[in-house]
Amino acid sequence: MVVRLEGHDCRHAVEQALLSWLPERERVWDGSLPETGDALLSRLSPGETPPRAYARLRLDGALGEGEALLEGPWPEEPLLRRRAEQRLVKTALYRALTACTGETLPWGALTGVRPAKLAARLLGETGDDPDRARAAMERIYSLSPERARLCAEAGMASRRVTRELEDRDAVLYLGIPFCPSRCAYCSFVSHSVEKSLALVEPYVDALCRELEGTAELVRETGLRLRAFYMGGGTPTTLSAAQLDRVLGLLREKFDWSACGEWTVEAGRPDTLDREKLAVLAKHGTDRISINPQTMEDRVLAAIGRKHSAADIEACFHMAREVFPGQINMDLIAGLPEDTESGFARSLDRVLALEPENVTVHCLTRKRGADLNVREGLYPDGEAVSRMLEHARDRLTGTGYHPYYLYRQKFSAGGLENTGWAQPGTECLYNICMMEELCHVLSLGAGGVSKRLWRESGAIRRAVNKKYPKEYLDCPGDAVERKRKLFLEP
Ligand code: SF4
């Protein structure tokens, strides 16, 4: 397809919009438009009143046009002006694609990974009126009514948290990049302990050093911790003694007086026992996540899990006996060999356990995951979309509400991941992370720390070495990066 841009240079925005519809089609940029064949003209006319974007598309012989108008004048601030330009260009293109193909997308012209950020902004502009924010999302971005509602609910949760936060507030993340074995869909930097057992103990040593250096930084800067999250990988791959050491040191070195939440991902049932649960509880962990992904044994086998759905239920009951806090359970829609009825059965079995939170993900096929090479096993995008619809109806009908959401590139059908919570059990860390509401201090391999300027929304990052081996080879590097990030102006 030949693509010509006129009056703007928002190539990335056009690329993102095209990716949602035509991921495979090759593009030639800025050519003169041919008489025949696939072609796109994307034009921005900033001099017109109101400012207007226009798109004309020829695709597989069909023609479509679309336009988008800015509501109000151009923003004066350059960053906001740039965003408005991108938004207009994408919306005009979305409308041209819709006219050409007769199809619509649930997320309309929105391509970003954090749609609730937009909802929170619109809520701010409409005096926290969810109906007006929803209407604006449908009108400006062509969101489906369901997605606009979902987004507005997550936006409201974000607004509530924002009002409670101060400039000095931060969340702390600690990553354990090991798992008992590797799931077939996984693209994280997680190492199977079967292969990397020798790295685990030195990793814990290095983590403890980073933890002490970071605690010193927190004292120097006056940062205040509001939530803690231990993720991975699967943190409970560590032994009870290793967990005791890390969590004990965390308790000792940081001031937790303003922190209302400690989460540990207990991930897989094959890593959890009563002793580890008792260690988590002893150090004040008040939320864990037990993640079945599916309750269909056939699907568990297809993704390389070495346990059954009955093991997950037994693990959950054991946790309820020993562990007094909240429990989240993750499910994934779109796993290989799963079906709509299989997904519905999984959700029923999870809900029968009455976890406080349920997180419903869409399968994302990324480089590095074994599943990439096993085509033909996946439910299609429309089936995944129906799974999410079913989850939405079932969860809302059971008293859960959506409180955070995000999208990932290459997720099935361009759909979203949503965190659902029983009232009063929303995970603060998830909201802060997804909506980028406060600073992030991140410990361990691959950790990304963020310094946030709340007024402007500007963010700077410091990234730890990605792989455990690299992380171990550079002692002091992770603390040094964080010091630079938070101490330099
Ligand atoms: S448990 Fe999670 S992090 Fe570990 S291999 Fe499976 S998907 Fe990856």
JSON list of N, CA, C and O in Angstrom, two decimals, residues 355-358 395 399-403 419-427:
[
{"chain": "A", "resi": 355, "resn": "PRO", "atom": "N", "xyz": [-12.94, -15.69, 44.57]},
{"chain": "A", "resi": 355, "resn": "PRO", "atom": "CA", "xyz": [-11.77, -14.83, 44.79]},
{"chain": "A", "resi": 355, "resn": "PRO", "atom": "C", "xyz": [-12.22, -13.36, 44.82]},
{"chain": "A", "resi": 355, "resn": "PRO", "atom": "O", "xyz": [-13.23, -13.03, 44.21]},
{"chain": "A", "resi": 356, "resn": "GLU", "atom": "N", "xyz": [-11.47, -12.52, 45.53]},
{"chain": "A", "resi": 356, "resn": "GLU", "atom": "CA", "xyz": [-11.86, -11.10, 45.61]},
{"chain": "A", "resi": 356, "resn": "GLU", "atom": "C", "xyz": [-11.66, -10.41, 44.26]},
{"chain": "A", "resi": 356, "resn": "GLU", "atom": "O", "xyz": [-12.40, -9.50, 43.92]},
{"chain": "A", "resi": 357, "resn": "ASN", "atom": "N", "xyz": [-10.62, -10.81, 43.52]},
{"chain": "A", "resi": 357, "resn": "ASN", "atom": "CA", "xyz": [-10.32, -10.19, 42.22]},
{"chain": "A", "resi": 357, "resn": "ASN", "atom": "C", "xyz": [-10.21, -11.27, 41.15]},
{"chain": "A", "resi": 357, "resn": "ASN", "atom": "O", "xyz": [-9.72, -12.37, 41.42]},
{"chain": "A", "resi": 358, "resn": "VAL", "atom": "N", "xyz": [-10.67, -10.94, 39.95]},
{"chain": "A", "resi": 358, "resn": "VAL", "atom": "CA", "xyz": [-10.45, -11.81, 38.78]},
{"chain": "A", "resi": 358, "resn": "VAL", "atom": "C", "xyz": [-9.89, -10.92, 37.67]},
{"chain": "A", "resi": 358, "resn": "VAL", "atom": "O", "xyz": [-10.44, -9.85, 37.40]},
{"chain": "A", "resi": 395, "resn": "LEU", "atom": "N", "xyz": [-19.25, -11.55, 35.24]},
{"chain": "A", "resi": 395, "resn": "LEU", "atom": "CA", "xyz": [-18.59, -10.91, 36.39]},
{"chain": "A", "resi": 395, "resn": "LEU", "atom": "C", "xyz": [-19.45, -9.79, 36.95]},
{"chain": "A", "resi": 395, "resn": "LEU", "atom": "O", "xyz": [-19.60, -9.67, 38.18]},
{"chain": "A", "resi": 399, "resn": "GLY", "atom": "N", "xyz": [-21.30, -9.41, 40.91]},
{"chain": "A", "resi": 399, "resn": "GLY", "atom": "CA", "xyz": [-20.92, -8.37, 41.87]},
{"chain": "A", "resi": 399, "resn": "GLY", "atom": "C", "xyz": [-19.51, -7.82, 41.71]},
{"chain": "A", "resi": 399, "resn": "GLY", "atom": "O", "xyz": [-19.03, -7.10, 42.58]},
{"chain": "A", "resi": 400, "resn": "TYR", "atom": "N", "xyz": [-18.83, -8.17, 40.61]},
{"chain": "A", "resi": 400, "resn": "TYR", "atom": "CA", "xyz": [-17.50, -7.60, 40.36]},
{"chain": "A", "resi": 400, "resn": "TYR", "atom": "C", "xyz": [-17.66, -6.35, 39.48]},
{"chain": "A", "resi": 400, "resn": "TYR", "atom": "O", "xyz": [-18.61, -6.24, 38.71]},
{"chain": "A", "resi": 401, "resn": "HIS", "atom": "N", "xyz": [-16.69, -5.45, 39.57]},
{"chain": "A", "resi": 401, "resn": "HIS", "atom": "CA", "xyz": [-16.71, -4.31, 38.65]},
{"chain": "A", "resi": 401, "resn": "HIS", "atom": "C", "xyz": [-15.30, -4.09, 38.10]},
{"chain": "A", "resi": 401, "resn": "HIS", "atom": "O", "xyz": [-14.31, -4.44, 38.75]},
{"chain": "A", "resi": 402, "resn": "PRO", "atom": "N", "xyz": [-15.18, -3.52, 36.89]},
{"chain": "A", "resi": 402, "resn": "PRO", "atom": "CA", "xyz": [-13.86, -3.32, 36.30]},
{"chain": "A", "resi": 402, "resn": "PRO", "atom": "C", "xyz": [-13.15, -2.15, 36.96]},
{"chain": "A", "resi": 402, "resn": "PRO", "atom": "O", "xyz": [-13.78, -1.12, 37.19]},
{"chain": "A", "resi": 403, "resn": "TYR", "atom": "N", "xyz": [-11.88, -2.29, 37.29]},
{"chain": "A", "resi": 403, "resn": "TYR", "atom": "CA", "xyz": [-11.20, -1.16, 37.96]},
{"chain": "A", "resi": 403, "resn": "TYR", "atom": "C", "xyz": [-9.88, -0.79, 37.30]},
{"chain": "A", "resi": 403, "resn": "TYR", "atom": "O", "xyz": [-9.32, 0.26, 37.60]},
{"chain": "A", "resi": 419, "resn": "GLY", "atom": "N", "xyz": [-8.97, -5.86, 34.91]},
{"chain": "A", "resi": 419, "resn": "GLY", "atom": "CA", "xyz": [-8.99, -6.30, 36.31]},
{"chain": "A", "resi": 419, "resn": "GLY", "atom": "C", "xyz": [-10.38, -6.06, 36.89]},
{"chain": "A", "resi": 419, "resn": "GLY", "atom": "O", "xyz": [-10.90, -4.94, 36.80]},
{"chain": "A", "resi": 420, "resn": "TRP", "atom": "N", "xyz": [-10.97, -7.10, 37.45]},
{"chain": "A", "resi": 420, "resn": "TRP", "atom": "CA", "xyz": [-12.30, -7.01, 38.06]},
{"chain": "A", "resi": 420, "resn": "TRP", "atom": "C", "xyz": [-12.16, -7.21, 39.56]},
{"chain": "A", "resi": 420, "resn": "TRP", "atom": "O", "xyz": [-11.36, -8.04, 40.00]},
{"chain": "A", "resi": 421, "resn": "ALA", "atom": "N", "xyz": [-12.95, -6.47, 40.32]},
{"chain": "A", "resi": 421, "resn": "ALA", "atom": "CA", "xyz": [-12.82, -6.57, 41.78]},
{"chain": "A", "resi": 421, "resn": "ALA", "atom": "C", "xyz": [-14.19, -6.55, 42.44]},
{"chain": "A", "resi": 421, "resn": "ALA", "atom": "O", "xyz": [-15.10, -5.88, 41.95]},
{"chain": "A", "resi": 422, "resn": "GLN", "atom": "N", "xyz": [-14.29, -7.28, 43.54]},
{"chain": "A", "resi": 422, "resn": "GLN", "atom": "CA", "xyz": [-15.46, -7.09, 44.40]},
{"chain": "A", "resi": 422, "resn": "GLN", "atom": "C", "xyz": [-15.30, -5.71, 45.05]},
{"chain": "A", "resi": 422, "resn": "GLN", "atom": "O", "xyz": [-14.16, -5.27, 45.28]},
{"chain": "A", "resi": 423, "resn": "PRO", "atom": "N", "xyz": [-16.40, -5.01, 45.36]},
{"chain": "A", "resi": 423, "resn": "PRO", "atom": "CA", "xyz": [-16.29, -3.65, 45.89]},
{"chain": "A", "resi": 423, "resn": "PRO", "atom": "C", "xyz": [-15.32, -3.57, 47.08]},
{"chain": "A", "resi": 423, "resn": "PRO", "atom": "O", "xyz": [-15.36, -4.40, 47.98]},
{"chain": "A", "resi": 424, "resn": "GLY", "atom": "N", "xyz": [-14.45, -2.56, 47.04]},
{"chain": "A", "resi": 424, "resn": "GLY", "atom": "CA", "xyz": [-13.51, -2.33, 48.14]},
{"chain": "A", "resi": 424, "resn": "GLY", "atom": "C", "xyz": [-12.27, -3.20, 48.11]},
{"chain": "A", "resi": 424, "resn": "GLY", "atom": "O", "xyz": [-11.47, -3.16, 49.04]},
{"chain": "A", "resi": 425, "resn": "THR", "atom": "N", "xyz": [-12.07, -3.98, 47.05]},
{"chain": "A", "resi": 425, "resn": "THR", "atom": "CA", "xyz": [-10.89, -4.85, 47.01]},
{"chain": "A", "resi": 425, "resn": "THR", "atom": "C", "xyz": [-9.98, -4.52, 45.82]},
{"chain": "A", "resi": 425, "resn": "THR", "atom": "O", "xyz": [-9.16, -5.34, 45.42]},
{"chain": "A", "resi": 426, "resn": "GLU", "atom": "N", "xyz": [-10.10, -3.34, 45.25]},
{"chain": "A", "resi": 426, "resn": "GLU", "atom": "CA", "xyz": [-9.31, -2.96, 44.09]},
{"chain": "A", "resi": 426, "resn": "GLU", "atom": "C", "xyz": [-7.82, -2.90, 44.47]},
{"chain": "A", "resi": 426, "resn": "GLU", "atom": "O", "xyz": [-7.48, -2.41, 45.56]},
{"chain": "A", "resi": 427, "resn": "CYS", "atom": "N", "xyz": [-6.97, -3.36, 43.60]},
{"chain": "A", "resi": 427, "resn": "CYS", "atom": "CA", "xyz": [-5.52, -3.36, 43.88]},
{"chain": "A", "resi": 427, "resn": "CYS", "atom": "C", "xyz": [-4.94, -1.99, 43.50]},
{"chain": "A", "resi": 427, "resn": "CYS", "atom": "O", "xyz": [-4.90, -1.62, 42.32]}
]
